[in-house]
Coordinates of C-alpha atoms and ligand atoms in Angstrom, one line a residue:
X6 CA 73.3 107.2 152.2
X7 CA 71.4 106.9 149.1
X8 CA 70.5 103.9 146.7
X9 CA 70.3 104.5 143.4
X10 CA 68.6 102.6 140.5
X11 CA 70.2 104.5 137.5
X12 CA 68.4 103.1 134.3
X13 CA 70.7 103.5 131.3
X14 CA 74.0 104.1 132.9
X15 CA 75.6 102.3 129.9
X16 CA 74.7 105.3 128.0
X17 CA 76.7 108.1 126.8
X18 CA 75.0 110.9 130.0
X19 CA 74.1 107.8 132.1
X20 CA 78.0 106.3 131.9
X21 CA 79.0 110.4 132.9
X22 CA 76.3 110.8 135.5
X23 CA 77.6 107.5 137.1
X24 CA 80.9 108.2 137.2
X25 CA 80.4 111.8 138.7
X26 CA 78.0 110.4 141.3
X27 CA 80.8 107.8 142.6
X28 CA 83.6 110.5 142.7
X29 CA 81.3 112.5 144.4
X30 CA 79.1 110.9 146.7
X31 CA 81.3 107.6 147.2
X32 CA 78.9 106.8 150.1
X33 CA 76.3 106.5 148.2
X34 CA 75.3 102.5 146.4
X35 CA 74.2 102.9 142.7
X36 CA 72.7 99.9 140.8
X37 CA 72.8 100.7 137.1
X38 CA 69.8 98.8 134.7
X39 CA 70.7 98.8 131.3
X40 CA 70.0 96.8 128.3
X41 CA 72.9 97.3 126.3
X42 CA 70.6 97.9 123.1
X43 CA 73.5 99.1 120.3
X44 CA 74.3 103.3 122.6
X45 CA 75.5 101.1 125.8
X46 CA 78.9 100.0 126.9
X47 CA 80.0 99.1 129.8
X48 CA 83.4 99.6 128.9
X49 CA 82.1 103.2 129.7
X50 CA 82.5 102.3 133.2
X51 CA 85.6 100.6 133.5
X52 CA 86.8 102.8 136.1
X53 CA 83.8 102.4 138.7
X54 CA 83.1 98.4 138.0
X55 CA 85.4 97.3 140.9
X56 CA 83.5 99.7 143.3
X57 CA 81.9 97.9 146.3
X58 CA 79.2 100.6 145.9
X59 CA 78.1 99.8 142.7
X60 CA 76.6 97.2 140.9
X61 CA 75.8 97.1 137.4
X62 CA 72.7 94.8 136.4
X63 CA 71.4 94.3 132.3
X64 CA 68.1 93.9 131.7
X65 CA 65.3 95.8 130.1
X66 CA 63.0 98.6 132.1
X67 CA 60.1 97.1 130.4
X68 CA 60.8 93.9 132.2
X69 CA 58.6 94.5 135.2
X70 CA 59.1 91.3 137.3
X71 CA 62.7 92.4 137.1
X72 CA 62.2 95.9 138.0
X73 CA 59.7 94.9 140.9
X74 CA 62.7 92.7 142.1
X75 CA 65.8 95.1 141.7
X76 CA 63.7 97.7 143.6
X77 CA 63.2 95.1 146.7
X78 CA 66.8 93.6 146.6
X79 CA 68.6 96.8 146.3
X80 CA 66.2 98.8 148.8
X81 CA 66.1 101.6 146.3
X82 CA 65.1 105.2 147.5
X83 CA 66.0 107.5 144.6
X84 CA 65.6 106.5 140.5
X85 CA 67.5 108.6 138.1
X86 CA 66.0 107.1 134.6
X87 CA 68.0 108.0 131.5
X88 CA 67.7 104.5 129.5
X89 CA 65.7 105.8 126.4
X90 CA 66.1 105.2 122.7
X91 CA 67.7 108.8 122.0
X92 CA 68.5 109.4 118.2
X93 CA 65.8 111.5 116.5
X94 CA 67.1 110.5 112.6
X95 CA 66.5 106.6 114.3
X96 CA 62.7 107.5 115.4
X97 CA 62.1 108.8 112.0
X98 CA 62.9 105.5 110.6
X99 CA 61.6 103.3 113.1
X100 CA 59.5 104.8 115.8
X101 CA 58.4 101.3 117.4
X102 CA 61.5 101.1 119.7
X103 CA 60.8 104.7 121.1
X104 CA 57.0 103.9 122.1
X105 CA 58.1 100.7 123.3
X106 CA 61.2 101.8 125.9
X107 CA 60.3 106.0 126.4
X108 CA 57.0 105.3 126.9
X109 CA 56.3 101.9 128.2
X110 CA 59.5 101.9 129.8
X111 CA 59.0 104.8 132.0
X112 CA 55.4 103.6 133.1
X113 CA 56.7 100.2 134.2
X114 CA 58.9 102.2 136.3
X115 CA 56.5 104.6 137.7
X116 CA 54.4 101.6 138.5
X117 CA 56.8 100.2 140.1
X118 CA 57.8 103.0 142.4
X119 CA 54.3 103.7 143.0
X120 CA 53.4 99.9 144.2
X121 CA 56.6 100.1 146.6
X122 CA 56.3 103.2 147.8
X123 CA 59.5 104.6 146.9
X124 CA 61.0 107.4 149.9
X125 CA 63.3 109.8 148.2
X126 CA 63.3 110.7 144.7
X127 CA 62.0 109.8 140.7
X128 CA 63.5 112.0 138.3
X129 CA 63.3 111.9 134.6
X130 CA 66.2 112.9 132.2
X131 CA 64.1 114.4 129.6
X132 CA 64.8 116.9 126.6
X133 CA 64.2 120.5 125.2
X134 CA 62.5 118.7 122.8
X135 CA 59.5 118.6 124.2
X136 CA 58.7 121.6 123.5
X137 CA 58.7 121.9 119.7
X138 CA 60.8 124.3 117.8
X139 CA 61.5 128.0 118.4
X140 CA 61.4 130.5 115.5
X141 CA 64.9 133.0 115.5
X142 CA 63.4 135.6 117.6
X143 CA 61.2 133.4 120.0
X144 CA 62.6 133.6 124.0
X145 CA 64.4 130.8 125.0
X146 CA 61.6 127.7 126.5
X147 CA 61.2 128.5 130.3
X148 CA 58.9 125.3 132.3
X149 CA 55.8 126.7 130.9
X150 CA 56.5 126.8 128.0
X151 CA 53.6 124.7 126.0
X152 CA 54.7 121.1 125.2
X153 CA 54.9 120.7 120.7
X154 CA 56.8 117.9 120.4
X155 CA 58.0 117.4 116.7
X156 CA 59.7 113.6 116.4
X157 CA 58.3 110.3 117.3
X158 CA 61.5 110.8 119.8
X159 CA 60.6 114.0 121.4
X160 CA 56.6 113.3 121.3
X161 CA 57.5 109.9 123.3
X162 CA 59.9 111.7 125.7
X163 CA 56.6 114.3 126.2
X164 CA 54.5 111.0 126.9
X165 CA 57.0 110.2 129.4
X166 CA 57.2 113.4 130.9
X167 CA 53.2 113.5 131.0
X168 CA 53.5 110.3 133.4
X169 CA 55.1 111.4 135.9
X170 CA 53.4 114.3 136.4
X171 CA 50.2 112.0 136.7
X172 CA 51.8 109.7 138.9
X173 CA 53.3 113.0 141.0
X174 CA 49.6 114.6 140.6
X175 CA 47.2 111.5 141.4
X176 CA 49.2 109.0 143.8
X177 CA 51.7 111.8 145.3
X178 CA 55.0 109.9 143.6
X179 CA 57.7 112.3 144.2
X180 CA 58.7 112.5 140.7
X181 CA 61.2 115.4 139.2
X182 CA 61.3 116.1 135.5
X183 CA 64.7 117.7 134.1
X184 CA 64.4 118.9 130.4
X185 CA 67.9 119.6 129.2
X186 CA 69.6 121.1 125.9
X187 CA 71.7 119.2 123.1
X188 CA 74.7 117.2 125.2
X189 CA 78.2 116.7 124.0
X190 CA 81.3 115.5 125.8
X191 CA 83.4 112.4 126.2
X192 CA 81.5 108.9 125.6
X193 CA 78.8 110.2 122.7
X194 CA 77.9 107.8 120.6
X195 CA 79.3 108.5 117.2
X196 CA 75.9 108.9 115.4
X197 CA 75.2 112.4 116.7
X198 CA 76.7 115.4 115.8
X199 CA 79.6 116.2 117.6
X200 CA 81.3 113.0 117.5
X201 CA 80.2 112.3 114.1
X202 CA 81.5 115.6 112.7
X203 CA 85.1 114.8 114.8
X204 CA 85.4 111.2 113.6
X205 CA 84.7 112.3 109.8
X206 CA 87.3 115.3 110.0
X207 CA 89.9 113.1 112.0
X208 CA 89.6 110.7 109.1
X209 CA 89.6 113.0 106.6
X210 CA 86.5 111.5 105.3
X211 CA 82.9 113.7 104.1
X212 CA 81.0 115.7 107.1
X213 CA 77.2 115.7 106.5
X214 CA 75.4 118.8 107.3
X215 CA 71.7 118.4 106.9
X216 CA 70.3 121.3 104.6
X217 CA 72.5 124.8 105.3
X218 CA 73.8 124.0 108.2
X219 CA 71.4 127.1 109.9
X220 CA 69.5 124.9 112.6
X221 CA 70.1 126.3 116.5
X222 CA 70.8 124.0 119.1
X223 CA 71.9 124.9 123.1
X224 CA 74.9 123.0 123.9
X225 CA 75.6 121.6 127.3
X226 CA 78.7 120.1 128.2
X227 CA 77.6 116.5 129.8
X228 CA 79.4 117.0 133.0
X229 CA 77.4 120.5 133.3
X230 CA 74.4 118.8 132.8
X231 CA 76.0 115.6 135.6
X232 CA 75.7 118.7 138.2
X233 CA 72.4 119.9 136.9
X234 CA 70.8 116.7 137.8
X235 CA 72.9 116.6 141.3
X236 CA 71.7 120.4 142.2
X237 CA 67.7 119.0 141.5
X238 CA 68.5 115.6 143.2
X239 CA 69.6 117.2 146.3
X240 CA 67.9 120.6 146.2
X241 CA 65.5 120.3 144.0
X242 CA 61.1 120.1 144.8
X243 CA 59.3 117.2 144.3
X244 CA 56.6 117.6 141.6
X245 CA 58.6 120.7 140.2
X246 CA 60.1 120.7 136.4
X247 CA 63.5 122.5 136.1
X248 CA 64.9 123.3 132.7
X249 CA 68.9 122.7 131.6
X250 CA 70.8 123.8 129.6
X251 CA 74.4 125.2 128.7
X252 CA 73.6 129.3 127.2
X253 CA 75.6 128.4 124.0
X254 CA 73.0 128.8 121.2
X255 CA 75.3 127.7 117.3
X256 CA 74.3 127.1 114.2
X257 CA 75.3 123.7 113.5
X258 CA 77.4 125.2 110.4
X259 CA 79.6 127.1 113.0
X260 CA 79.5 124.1 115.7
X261 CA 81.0 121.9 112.5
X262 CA 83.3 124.7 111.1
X263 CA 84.7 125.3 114.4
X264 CA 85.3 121.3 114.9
X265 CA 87.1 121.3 111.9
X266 CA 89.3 124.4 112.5
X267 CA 90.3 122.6 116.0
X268 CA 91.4 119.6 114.8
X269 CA 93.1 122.0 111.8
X270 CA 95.0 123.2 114.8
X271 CA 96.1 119.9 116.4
X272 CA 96.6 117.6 113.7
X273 CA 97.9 120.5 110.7
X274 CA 95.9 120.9 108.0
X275 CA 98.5 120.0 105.3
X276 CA 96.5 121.1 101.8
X277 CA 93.3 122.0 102.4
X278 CA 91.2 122.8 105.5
X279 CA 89.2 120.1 107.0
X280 CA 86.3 122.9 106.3
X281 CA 86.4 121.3 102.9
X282 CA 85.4 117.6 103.9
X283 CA 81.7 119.4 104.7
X284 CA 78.8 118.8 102.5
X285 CA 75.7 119.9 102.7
X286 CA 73.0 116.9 102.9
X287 CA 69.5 116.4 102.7
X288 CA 67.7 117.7 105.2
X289 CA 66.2 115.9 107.9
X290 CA 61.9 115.6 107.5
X291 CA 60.1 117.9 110.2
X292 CA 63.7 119.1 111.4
X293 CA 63.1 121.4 114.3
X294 CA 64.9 125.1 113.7
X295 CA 66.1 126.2 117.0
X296 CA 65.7 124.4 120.7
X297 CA 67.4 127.6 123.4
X298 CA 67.0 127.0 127.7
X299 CA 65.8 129.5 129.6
X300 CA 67.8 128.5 132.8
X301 CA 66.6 131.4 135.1
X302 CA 64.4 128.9 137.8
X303 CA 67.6 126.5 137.9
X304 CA 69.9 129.0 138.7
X305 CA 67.7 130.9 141.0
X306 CA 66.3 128.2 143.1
X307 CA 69.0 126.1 143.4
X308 CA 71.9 128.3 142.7
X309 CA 73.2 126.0 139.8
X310 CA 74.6 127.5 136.1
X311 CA 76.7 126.0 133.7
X312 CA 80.4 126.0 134.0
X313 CA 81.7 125.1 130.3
X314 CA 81.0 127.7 127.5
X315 CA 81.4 126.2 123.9
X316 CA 84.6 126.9 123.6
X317 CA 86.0 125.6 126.2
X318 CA 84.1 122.1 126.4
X319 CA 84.4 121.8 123.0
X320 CA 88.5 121.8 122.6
X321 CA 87.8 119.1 126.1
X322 CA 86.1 117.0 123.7
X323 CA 87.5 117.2 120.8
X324 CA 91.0 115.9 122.5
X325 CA 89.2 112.8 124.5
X326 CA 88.1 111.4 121.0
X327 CA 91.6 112.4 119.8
X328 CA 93.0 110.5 122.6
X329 CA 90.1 108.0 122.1
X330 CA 89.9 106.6 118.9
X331 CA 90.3 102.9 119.5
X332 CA 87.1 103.5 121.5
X333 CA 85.2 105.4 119.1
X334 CA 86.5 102.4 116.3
X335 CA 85.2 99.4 118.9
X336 CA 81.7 101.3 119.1
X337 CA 81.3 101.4 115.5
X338 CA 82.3 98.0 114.8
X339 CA 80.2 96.5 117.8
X340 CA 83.6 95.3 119.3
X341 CA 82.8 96.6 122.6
X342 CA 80.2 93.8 123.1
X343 CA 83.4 91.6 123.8
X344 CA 84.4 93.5 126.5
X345 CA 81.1 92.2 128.1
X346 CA 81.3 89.4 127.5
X347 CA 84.8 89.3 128.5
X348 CA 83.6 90.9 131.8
X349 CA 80.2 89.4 132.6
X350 CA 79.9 86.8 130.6
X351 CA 80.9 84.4 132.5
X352 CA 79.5 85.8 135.8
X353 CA 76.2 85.4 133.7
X354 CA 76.6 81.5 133.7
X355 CA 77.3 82.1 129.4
X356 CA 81.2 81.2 129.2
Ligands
LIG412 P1 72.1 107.0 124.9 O1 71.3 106.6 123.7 O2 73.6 107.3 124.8 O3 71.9 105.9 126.0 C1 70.7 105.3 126.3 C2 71.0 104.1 127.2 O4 69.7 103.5 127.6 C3 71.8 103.0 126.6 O5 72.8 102.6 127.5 C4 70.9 101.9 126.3 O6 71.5 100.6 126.3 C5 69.8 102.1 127.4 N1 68.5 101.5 127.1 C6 67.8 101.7 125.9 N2 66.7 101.0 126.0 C7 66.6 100.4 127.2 C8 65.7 99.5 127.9 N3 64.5 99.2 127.3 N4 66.0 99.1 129.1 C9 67.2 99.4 129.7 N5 68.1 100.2 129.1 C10 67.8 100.7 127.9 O7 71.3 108.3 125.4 P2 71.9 109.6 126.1 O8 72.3 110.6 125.1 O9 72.9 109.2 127.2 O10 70.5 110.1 126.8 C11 70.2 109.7 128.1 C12 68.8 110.3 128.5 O11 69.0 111.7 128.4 C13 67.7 109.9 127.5 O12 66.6 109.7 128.3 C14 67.6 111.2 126.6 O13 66.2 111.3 126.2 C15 68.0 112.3 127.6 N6 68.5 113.5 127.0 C16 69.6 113.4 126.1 C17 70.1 114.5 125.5 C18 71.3 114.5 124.6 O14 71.7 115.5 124.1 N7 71.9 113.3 124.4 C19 69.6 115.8 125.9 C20 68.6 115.9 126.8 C21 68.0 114.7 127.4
LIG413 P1 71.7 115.4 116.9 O1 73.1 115.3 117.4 O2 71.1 114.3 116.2 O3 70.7 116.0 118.0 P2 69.2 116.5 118.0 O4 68.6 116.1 116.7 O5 68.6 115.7 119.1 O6 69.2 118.0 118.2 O7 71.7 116.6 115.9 C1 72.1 117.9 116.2 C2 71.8 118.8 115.1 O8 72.7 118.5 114.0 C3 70.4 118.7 114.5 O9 70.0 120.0 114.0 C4 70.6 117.8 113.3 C5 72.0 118.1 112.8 N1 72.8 117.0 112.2 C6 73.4 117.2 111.0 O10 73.4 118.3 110.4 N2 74.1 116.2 110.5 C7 74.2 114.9 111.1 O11 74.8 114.0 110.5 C8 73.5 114.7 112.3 C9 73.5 113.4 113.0 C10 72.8 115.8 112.8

């Protein structure tokens, strides 16, 4: 039996990856540390709260009196950390946040583990981004590939990623880092592109593209990526970087375009296609052109591969936000945060 400290689990792959653990490793005892900054809801884990195995605790990462005392209470062996700010356009207006949880975060953690001598398993969640921005032609980024990172977001994930291996290097931490491709799927926050672009076409309201619409991103479908992360936390080697990501390499133009002609498709297009509601923006400063996974130690080592092309995930998602809207409304008004309080407030000695 593992026990888990997931950090961010209120997030949008965090909320996912905690689900999928329960449902498949119900023996297992997660604690989940999250913040709820404005990406986390528990609402996301309505259907695990009531579990006897699982324990959901807010607080900040950076808070390490709190962290030193969650690891002793909850006997923790294995850390899957996810809680990161996450949004590149929101590290290109204000970086501070990024340093502060990315960076500082993950070192409060590492010193942590390191000080209590933790048994099983540290691994990171951390991004293609890393490793700057490929031209058209370039091969896809394999775990050598030299770290460039671009954003205040993906240099601070790089910082974080440098960490571990220094903690994994000098004090022998057994730390994992997992860099993984763009993620869509069912609980994305409706700032980034998927969910954005669905919310705007179910609404019938403008769709912005930044610049033409030619930047390349690899998308992984977030349950692909939940197994990912389950094939390195069980097979994976300590000190050892494995790369994720999902083969579909799209032009955000098509990605959009083929949104819209989906939801064409469910909801009738009456007068004009939904294609219409797209306009081309400006573009994002230092926006990286293409991001593509080379997934060939992943797959080889620990026998793991994607199971969702574009297609298929895609039409997934599209319906869950159809069939979720009052969701995707109560995260853009804020009204979620009643459901906590709802929940925990009292529990929290506040109602
Ligand atoms: P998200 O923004 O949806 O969720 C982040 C979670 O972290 C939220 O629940 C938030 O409340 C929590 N959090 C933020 N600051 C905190 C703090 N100081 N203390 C405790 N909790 C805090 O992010 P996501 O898209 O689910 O990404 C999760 C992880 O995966 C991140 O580390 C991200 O860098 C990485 N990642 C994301 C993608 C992607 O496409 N979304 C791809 C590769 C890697
Ligand atoms: P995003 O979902 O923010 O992920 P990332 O920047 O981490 O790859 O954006 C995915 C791509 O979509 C990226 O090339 C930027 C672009 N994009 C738009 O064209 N319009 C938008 O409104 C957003 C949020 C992103």
């Amino acid at each position: 039996m593992r026990r888990i400290l997931v950090t961010g689990g209120a997030g949008f792959i965090g909320s996912n990856f905690v689900r999928f653990w329960i449902d498949h490793h119900p023996e297992d005892r997660i604690t989940n540390l999250d913040q709820l900054t404005y990406a986390g809801n528990v609402e996301n884990l309505k259907a695990v709260e009531s579990s006897p195995h699982y324990k959901f605790v807010r607080g900040d990462i950076c808070d390490s009196e709190l962290v030193r005392r969650l690891f002793h209470a909850e006997e923790v062996d294995t850390v899957v950390h996810f809680a990161a700010e996450s949004h590149v356009d929101r590290s290109i207006l204000a970086p501070d946040d990024f340093i502060r949880t990315n960076v500082h975060g993950t070192y409060t953690l590492l010193e942590t583990a390191r000080v209590y001598w933790l048994a099983a398993r540290f691994l990171h969640v951390s991004t293609d981004e890393v490793y700057g921005s490929l031209g058209p032609e370039d091969p896809a980024f394999n775990e050598a590939a030299p770290y460039r990172p671009n954003s205040p977001y993906s240099a601070s994930k790089a910082a974080a990623d440098h960490l571990m291996r220094a903690y994994h290097h000098t004090y022998g931490l057994p730390a994992i880092i997992t860099n993984c491709s763009n993620n869509y799927g069912p609980y994305q926050f409706p700032e980034k592109l998927v969910p954005l672009t669905i919310r705007q076409a179910i609404k019938g309201e403008s769709i912005p593209v930044y610049g033409v619409g030619a930047n390349i991103r690899d998308w992984i479908y977030v349950e692909d990526h939940c197994s990912g992360l389950e094939a390195v936390l069980e097979r994976g080697k300590v000190g050892e970087t494995y790369n994720i990501g999902g083969g579909n390499q799209w032009r955000n133009i098509d990605l959009v375009e083929t949104i819209c002609d989906l939801l064409d498709e469910k909801l009738g297009a009456g007068t004009s296609s939904r294609r219409s509601l797209i306009r081309f923006v400006q573009d994002r400063p230092g926006h990286d052109l293409r991001y593509a996974m080379d997934i060939s130690k992943i797959t080889r080592e620990l026998g793991w591969r994607p199971r969702e092309t574009l297609a298929t995930g895609i039409a997934k998602t599209v319906s869950w936000y159809l069939e979720h809207q009052e969701w995707v409304e109560r995260v853009i008004t804020g009204g979620y945060r009643d459901y906590f309080e709802t929940q925990y407030g009292s529990r929290l000695g506040r109602g």
